[in-house]
Coordinates of C-alpha atoms and ligand atoms in Angstrom, one line a residue:
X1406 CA 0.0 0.0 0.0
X1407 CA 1.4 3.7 -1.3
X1408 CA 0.4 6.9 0.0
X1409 CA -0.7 9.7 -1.9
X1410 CA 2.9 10.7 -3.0
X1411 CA 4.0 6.9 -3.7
X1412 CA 5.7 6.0 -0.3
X1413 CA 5.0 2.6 0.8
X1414 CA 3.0 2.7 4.1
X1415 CA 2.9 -1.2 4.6
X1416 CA 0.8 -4.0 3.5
X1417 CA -0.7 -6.7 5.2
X1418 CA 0.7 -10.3 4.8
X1419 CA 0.2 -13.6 4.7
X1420 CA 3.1 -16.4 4.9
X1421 CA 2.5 -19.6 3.9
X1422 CA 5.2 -21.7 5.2
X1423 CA 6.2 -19.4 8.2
X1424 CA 8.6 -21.9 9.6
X1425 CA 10.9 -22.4 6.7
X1426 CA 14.0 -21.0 6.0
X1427 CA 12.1 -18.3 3.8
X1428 CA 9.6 -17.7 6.0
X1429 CA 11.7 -17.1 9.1
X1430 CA 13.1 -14.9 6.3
X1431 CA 10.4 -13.0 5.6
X1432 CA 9.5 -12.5 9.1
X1433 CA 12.8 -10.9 9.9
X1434 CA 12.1 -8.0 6.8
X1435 CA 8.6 -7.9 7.9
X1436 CA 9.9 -6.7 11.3
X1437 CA 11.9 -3.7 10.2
X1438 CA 9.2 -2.8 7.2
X1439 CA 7.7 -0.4 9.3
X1440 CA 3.2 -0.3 9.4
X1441 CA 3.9 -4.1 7.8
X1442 CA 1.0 -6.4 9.2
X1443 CA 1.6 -10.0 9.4
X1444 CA -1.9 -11.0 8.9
X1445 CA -1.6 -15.2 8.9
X1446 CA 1.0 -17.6 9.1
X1447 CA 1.0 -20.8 7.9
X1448 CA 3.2 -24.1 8.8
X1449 CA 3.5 -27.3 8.3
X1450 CA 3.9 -29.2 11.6
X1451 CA 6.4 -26.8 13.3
X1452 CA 3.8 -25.5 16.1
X1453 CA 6.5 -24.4 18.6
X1454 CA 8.3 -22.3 16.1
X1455 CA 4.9 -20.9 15.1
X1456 CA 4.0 -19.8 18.7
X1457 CA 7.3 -17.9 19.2
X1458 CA 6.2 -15.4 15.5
X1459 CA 2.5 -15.4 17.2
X1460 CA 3.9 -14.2 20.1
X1461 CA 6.0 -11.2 18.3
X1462 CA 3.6 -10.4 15.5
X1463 CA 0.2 -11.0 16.9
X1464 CA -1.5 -12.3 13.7
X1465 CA -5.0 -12.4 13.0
X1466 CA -4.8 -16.5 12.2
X1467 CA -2.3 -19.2 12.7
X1468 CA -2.7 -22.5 10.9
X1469 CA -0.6 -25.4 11.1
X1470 CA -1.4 -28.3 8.7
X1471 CA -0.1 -30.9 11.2
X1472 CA -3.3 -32.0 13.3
X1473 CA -1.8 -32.8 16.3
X1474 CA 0.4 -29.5 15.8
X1475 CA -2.3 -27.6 15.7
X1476 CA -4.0 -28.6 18.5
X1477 CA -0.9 -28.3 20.6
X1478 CA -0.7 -24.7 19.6
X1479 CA -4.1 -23.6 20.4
X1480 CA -3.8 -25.1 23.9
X1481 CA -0.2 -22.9 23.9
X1482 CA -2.1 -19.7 22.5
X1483 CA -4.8 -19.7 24.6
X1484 CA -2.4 -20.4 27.6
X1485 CA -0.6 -16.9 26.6
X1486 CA -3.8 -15.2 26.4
X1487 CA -3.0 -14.7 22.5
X1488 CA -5.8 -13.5 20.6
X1489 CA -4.6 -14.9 17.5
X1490 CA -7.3 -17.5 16.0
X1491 CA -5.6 -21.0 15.5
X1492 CA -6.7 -23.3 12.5
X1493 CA -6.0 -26.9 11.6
X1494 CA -5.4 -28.7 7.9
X1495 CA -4.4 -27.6 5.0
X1496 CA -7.7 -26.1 3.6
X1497 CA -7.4 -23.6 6.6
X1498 CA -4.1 -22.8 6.1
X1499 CA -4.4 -21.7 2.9
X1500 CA -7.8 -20.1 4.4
X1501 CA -6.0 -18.0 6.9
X1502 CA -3.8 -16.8 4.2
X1503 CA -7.0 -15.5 2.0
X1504 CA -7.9 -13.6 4.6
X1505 CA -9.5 -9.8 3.6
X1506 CA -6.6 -7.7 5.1
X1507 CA -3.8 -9.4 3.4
X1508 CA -2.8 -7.7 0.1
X1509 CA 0.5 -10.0 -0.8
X1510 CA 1.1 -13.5 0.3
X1511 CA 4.7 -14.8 0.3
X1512 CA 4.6 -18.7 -0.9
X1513 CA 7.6 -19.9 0.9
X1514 CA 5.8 -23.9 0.8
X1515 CA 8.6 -26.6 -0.1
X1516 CA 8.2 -28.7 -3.5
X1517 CA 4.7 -29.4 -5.3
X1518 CA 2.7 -28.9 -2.4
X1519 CA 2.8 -25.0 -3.3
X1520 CA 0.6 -25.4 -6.4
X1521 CA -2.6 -25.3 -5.1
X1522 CA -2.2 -22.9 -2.6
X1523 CA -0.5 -20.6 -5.3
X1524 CA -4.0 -21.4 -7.1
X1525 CA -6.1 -20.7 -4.6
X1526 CA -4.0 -17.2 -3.4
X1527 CA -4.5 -16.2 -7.2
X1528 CA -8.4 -16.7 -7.5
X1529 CA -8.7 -14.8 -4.3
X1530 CA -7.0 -11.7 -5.6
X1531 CA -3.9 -11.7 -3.8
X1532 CA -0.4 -11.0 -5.0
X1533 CA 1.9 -13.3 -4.8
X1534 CA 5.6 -13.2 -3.5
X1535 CA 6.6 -16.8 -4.6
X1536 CA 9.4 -18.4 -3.7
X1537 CA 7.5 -22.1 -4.4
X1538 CA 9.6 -23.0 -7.6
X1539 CA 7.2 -25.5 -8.3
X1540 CA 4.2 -24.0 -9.0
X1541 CA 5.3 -22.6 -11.6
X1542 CA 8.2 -25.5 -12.9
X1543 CA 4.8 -28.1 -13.1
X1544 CA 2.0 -25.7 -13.0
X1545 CA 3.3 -22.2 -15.2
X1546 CA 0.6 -23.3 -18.0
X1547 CA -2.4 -23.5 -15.1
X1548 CA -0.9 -20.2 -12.9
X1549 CA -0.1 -17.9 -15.5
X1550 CA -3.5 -17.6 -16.8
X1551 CA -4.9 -17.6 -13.9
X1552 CA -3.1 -14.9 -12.4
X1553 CA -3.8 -12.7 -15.9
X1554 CA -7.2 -13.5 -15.0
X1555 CA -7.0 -12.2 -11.7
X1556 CA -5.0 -9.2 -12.4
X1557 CA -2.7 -10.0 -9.5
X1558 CA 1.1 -9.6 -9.7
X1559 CA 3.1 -12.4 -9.3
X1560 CA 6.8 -11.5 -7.4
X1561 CA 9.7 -13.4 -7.5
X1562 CA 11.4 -13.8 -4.6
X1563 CA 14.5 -16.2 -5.6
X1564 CA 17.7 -14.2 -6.5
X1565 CA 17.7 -15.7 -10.0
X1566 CA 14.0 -14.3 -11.7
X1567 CA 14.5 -11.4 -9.1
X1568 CA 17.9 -10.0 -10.6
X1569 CA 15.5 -10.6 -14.0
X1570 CA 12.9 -8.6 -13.2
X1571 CA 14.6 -6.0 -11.5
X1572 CA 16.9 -5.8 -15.2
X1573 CA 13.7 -5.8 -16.5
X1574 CA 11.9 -2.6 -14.6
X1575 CA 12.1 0.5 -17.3
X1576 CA 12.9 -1.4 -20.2
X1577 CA 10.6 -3.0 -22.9
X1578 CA 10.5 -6.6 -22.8
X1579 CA 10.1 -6.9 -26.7
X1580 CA 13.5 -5.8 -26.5
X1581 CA 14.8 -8.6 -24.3
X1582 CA 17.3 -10.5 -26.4
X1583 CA 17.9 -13.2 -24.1
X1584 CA 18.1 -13.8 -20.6
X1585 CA 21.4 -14.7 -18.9
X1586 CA 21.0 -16.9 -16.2
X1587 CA 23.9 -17.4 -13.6
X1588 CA 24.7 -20.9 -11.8
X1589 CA 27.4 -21.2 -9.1
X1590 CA 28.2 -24.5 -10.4
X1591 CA 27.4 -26.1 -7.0
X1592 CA 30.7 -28.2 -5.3
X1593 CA 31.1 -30.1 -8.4
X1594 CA 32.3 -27.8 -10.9
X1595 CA 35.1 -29.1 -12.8
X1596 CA 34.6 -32.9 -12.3
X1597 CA 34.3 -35.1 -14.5
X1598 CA 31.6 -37.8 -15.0
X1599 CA 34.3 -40.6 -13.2
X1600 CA 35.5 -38.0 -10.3
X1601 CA 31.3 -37.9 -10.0
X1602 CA 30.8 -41.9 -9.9
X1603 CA 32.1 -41.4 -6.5
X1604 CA 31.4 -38.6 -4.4
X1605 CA 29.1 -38.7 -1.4
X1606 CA 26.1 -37.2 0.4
X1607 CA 28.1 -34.6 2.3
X1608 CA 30.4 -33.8 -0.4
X1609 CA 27.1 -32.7 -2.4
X1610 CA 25.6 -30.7 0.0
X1611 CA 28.5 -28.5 0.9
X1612 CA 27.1 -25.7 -1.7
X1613 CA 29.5 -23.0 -2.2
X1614 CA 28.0 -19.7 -1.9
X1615 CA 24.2 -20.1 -0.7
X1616 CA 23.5 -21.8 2.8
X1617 CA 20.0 -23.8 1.8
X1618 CA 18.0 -26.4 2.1
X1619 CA 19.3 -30.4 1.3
X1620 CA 17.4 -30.9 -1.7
X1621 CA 17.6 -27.6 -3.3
X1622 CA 21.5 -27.8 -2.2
X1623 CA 21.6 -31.5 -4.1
X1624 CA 20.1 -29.9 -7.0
X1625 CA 22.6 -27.1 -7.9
X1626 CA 25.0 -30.0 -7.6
X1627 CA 23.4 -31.3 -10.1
X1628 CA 22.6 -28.7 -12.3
X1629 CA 19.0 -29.8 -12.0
X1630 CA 17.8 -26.6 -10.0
X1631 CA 19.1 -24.1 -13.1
X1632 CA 16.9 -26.2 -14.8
X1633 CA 14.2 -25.6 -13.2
X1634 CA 14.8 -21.8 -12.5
X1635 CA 14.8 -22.3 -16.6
X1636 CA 11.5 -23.4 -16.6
X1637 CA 10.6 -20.5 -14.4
X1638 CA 12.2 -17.9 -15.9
X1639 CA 10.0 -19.0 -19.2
X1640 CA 7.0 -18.8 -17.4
X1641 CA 7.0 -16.0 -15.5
X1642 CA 8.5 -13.6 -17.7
X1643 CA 6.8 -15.0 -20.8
X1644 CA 10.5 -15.5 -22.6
X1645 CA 10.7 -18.7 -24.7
X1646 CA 13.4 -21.6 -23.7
X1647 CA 15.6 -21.1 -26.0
X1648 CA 16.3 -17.4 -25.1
X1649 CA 17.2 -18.2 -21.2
X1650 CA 21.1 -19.1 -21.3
X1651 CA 22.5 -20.2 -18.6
X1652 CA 26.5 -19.3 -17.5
X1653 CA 28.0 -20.7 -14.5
X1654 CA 29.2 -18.0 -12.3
X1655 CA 31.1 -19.5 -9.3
X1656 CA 31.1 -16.3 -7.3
X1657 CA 27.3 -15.5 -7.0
X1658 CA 27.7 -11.8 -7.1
X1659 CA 25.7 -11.9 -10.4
X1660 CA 22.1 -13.0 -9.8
X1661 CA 21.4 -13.1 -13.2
X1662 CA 21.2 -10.7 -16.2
X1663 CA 19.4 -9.4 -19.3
X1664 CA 20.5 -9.1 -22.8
X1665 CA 19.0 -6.2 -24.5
X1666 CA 18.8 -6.3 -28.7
X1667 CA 20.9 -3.3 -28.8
X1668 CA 23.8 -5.2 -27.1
X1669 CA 23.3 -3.9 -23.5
X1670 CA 23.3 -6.1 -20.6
X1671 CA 22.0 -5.2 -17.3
X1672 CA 22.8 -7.5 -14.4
X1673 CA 21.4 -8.0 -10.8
X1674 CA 24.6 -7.6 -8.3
X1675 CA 24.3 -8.1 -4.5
X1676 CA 25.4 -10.0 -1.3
X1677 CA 24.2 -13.3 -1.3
X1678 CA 21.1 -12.5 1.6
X1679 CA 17.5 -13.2 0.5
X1680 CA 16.3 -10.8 2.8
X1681 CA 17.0 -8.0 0.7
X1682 CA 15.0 -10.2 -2.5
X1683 CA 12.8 -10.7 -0.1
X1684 CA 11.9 -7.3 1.0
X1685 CA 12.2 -6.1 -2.6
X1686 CA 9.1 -8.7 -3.6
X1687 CA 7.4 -6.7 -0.8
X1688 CA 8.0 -3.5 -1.5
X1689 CA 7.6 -3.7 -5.2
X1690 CA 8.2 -1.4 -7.0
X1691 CA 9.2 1.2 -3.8
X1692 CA 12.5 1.0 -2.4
X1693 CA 13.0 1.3 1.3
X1694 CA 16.2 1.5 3.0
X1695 CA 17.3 -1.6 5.4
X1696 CA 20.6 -2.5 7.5
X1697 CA 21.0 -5.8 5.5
X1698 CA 23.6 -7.0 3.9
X1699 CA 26.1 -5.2 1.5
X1700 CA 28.0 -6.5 -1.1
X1701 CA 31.5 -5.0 -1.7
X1702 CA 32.2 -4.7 -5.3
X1703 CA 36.3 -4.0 -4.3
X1704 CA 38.4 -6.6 -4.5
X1705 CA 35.6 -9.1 -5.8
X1706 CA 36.9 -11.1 -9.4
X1707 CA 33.9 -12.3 -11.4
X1708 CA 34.5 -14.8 -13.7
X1709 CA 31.7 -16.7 -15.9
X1710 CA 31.9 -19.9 -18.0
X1711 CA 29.7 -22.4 -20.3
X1712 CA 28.6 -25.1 -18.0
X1713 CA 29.4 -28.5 -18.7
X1714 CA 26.3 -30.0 -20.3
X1715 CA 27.9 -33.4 -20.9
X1716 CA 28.8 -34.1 -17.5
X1717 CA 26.1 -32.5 -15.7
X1718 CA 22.9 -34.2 -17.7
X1719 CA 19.8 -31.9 -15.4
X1720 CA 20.5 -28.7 -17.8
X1721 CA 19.1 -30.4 -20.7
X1722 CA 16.5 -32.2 -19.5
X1723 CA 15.1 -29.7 -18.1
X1724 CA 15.0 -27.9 -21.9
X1725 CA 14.0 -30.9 -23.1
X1726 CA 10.7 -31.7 -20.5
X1727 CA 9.6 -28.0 -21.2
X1728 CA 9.6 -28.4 -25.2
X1729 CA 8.1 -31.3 -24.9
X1730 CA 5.3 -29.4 -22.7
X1731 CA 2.2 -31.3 -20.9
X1732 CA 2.8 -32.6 -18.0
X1733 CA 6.6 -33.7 -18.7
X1734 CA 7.7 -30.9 -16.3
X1735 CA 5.7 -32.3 -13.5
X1736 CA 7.9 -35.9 -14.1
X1737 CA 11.0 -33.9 -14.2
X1738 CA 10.2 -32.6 -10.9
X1739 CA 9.4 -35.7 -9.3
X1740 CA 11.3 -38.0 -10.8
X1741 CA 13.9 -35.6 -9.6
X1742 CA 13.1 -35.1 -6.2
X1743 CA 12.7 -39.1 -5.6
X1744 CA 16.0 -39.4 -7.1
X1745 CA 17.3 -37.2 -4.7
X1746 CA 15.9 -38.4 -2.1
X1747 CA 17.2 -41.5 -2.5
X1748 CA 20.7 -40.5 -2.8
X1749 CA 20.4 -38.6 0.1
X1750 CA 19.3 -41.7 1.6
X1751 CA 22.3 -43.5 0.7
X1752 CA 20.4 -45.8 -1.9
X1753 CA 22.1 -44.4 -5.2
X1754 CA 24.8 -42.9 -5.8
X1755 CA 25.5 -39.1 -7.5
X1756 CA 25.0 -39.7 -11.3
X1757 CA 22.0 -41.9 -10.6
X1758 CA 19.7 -39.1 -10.2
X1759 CA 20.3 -38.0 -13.8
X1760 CA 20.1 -41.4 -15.3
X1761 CA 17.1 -41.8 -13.6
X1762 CA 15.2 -38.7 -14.3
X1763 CA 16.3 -39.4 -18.2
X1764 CA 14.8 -42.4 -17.9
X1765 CA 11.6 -41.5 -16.4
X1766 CA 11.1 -38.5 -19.2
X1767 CA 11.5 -41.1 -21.8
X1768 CA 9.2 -43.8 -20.2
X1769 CA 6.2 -41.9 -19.6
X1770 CA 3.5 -42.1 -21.7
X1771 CA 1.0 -39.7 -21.1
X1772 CA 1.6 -36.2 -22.4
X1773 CA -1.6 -34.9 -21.6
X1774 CA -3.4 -32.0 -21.5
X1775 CA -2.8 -30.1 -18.1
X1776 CA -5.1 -30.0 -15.9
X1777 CA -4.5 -30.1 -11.7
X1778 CA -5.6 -33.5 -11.5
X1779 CA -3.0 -34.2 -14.4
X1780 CA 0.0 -32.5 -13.0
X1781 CA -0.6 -34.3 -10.0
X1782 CA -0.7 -37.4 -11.4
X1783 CA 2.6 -37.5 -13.6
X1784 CA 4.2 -36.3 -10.2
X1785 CA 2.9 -39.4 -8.5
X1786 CA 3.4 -41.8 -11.6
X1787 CA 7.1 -40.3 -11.8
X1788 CA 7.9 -40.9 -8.0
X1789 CA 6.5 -44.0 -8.3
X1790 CA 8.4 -44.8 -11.1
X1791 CA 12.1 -44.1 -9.9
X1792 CA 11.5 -45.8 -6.3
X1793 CA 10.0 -48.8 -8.2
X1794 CA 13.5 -49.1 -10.1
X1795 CA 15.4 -48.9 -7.3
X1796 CA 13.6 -50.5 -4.7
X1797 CA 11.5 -52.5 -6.8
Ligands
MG415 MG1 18.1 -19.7 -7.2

């Protein structure tokens, strides 16, 4: 919300997935936006966490998915003498979120689970800061329209499409030549398929720049998360496939870039803290000062490099799932994300996850029309599908 002169004077908010490591984000800018109201939370089972923000930001509702969570913290909140109204299940938590204060919800919820809600958050008019990769890598083709439909704004909050689209503010996007989208690499830069027949668990998740969570950590080794930021990239910005490049960029200072047609490029710089992306989805398109963090351009080298498509397999099947459309992008997900949890299990090793996400794009069957129900489906068939080949 602006006042009449265009300052930003707050908004309310809803967080779905309050608990995360973007929602405890989000929190943290919420509580220096000043006249910011955090209107619901949202969690999955991490009741005790919740209480503590209920206790600081006094929201309207709290919802925890988790039953018996739930019921733990309205025994907690009442206990306090908290007004705040708790709610159980998932259909409430994405209730709370809808609520008629709130103005933008963030979508910090982890994997697939975040398409519905992102549905739901759209057809109730809400603006959406979404840092759910997902719901747009298996479910652009549903979300986009719907969110045209709407007339709501859809934010990115990942350093990736938010480097894009603040390249992108001033500047006609029928100019875009391409988009240039940076990849650390992840710890296994440089190896080669053998050095990768070996390494382990902890080996993969020792990221190099960005402290995040296991799988998303697993798939930068991989490559596969650039893939998928490809896919989001496409949809969210309307740019086709084969204008999103990707350049590996160990250091990270580069979030990404865009590639005008009359050769300029305009890149998104800064230290690697999402609070600031964050803040900037919230905001949008105000800037307000903070205390965050600051990158130091001195003394920084920036060096940038093809990525190595042979080794590193993810890149192109992401390209590949998206041309060939449907519902392949919801088997690339989770084909992917059984994959890696299986190697994180210690069932497969490293380069199984590729071989088996290849394998799984070129045995499914259906490339059907996408619906919900369809998305959903492939997900299921492709999970099923990799754990049935290993376990059997
Ligand atoms: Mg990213």
């Amino acid at each position: 919300m602006t006042d009449a002169l265009g300052g930003f004077i707050g908004k309310g908010i809803g967080v779905y997935g309050s608990t995360g490591s973007i929602g405890t984000q989000t929190l943290e800018v919420a509580r220096q936006l000043k006249g910011t109201k955090v209107v619901a939370l949202s969690c999955k089972s991490n009741a005790k966490l919740m209480l503590e923000q209920i206790k600081i930001f006094k929201p309207k509702y709290a919802a925890v998915i988790d039953e018996s969570g739930a019921e733990w913290l309205e025994r907690r909140v009442k206990a306090n003498g908290l007004k705040t109204e708790v709610l159980h299940g998932e259909r409430e938590a994405i209730n709370a979120c809808t609520a008629e204060e709130i103005e933008i919800v963030v979508n910090a919820a982890v994997g697939i689970a975040g398409l519905v809600p992102t549905l739901q958050f759209i057809k109730n008019g809400k603006d959406l800061a979404l840092a759910n990769k997902e719901s747009l890598v298996v479910g652009g083709r549903l979300v986009i329209p719907e969110a045209k439909k709407a007339g709501i704004k859809i934010l990115p909050v990942d350093s990736e499409p938010s480097a894009v689209f603040q390249c992108m503010q001033g500047n006609d996007k029928g100019s875009i030549e391409r988009l240039l989208l940076t990849a650390s690499g992840g710890p296994f830069r440089g190896k080669s398929t053998k050095d990768l027949s070996s390494v382990t668990v902890s080996e993969a998740l020792k990221h190099p720049t960005w402290k995040m969570g296991k799988r998303i950590t697993i798939d930068s080794a991989t490559l596969m998360n650039k893939g998928f930021e490809m896919i989001e990239l496409h949809w969210m910005f309307d740019i086709p496939a084969e204008k999103i490049k990707v350049v590996i960029h160990p250091q990270s200072i580069v979030h990404s870039a865009v590639q005008y047609n009359d050769g300029n490029i305009i890149a998104g710089m800064g230290a690697t803290d999402m609070k600031v992306l964050i803040q900037y989805a919230l905001t949008y398109p105000i800037r307000i000062p903070n205390k965050f963090a600051r990158l130091d351009l001195a003394g920084q080298a920036l060096s940038f490099e093809e990525p190595d498509t042979d080794t590193f397999k993810c890149l192109d099947l992401a390209y590949s799932a998206l041309r060939s459309g449907g519902t392949y992008p919801s088997v690339l997900n989770g084909s992917d994300e059984a994959a890696v949890q299986l190697f994180i299990n210690g069932k497969i090793g490293f380069l199984d996850i590729q071989r088996l996400v290849s394998e799984a794009l070129s045995d499914f069957k259906g490339n059907k029309e996408v619906s919900l129900e369809n998305i959903m489906e492939s997900d299921r068939w492709a999970r099923a599908y990799v754990n049935a080949k290993v376990i059997g």
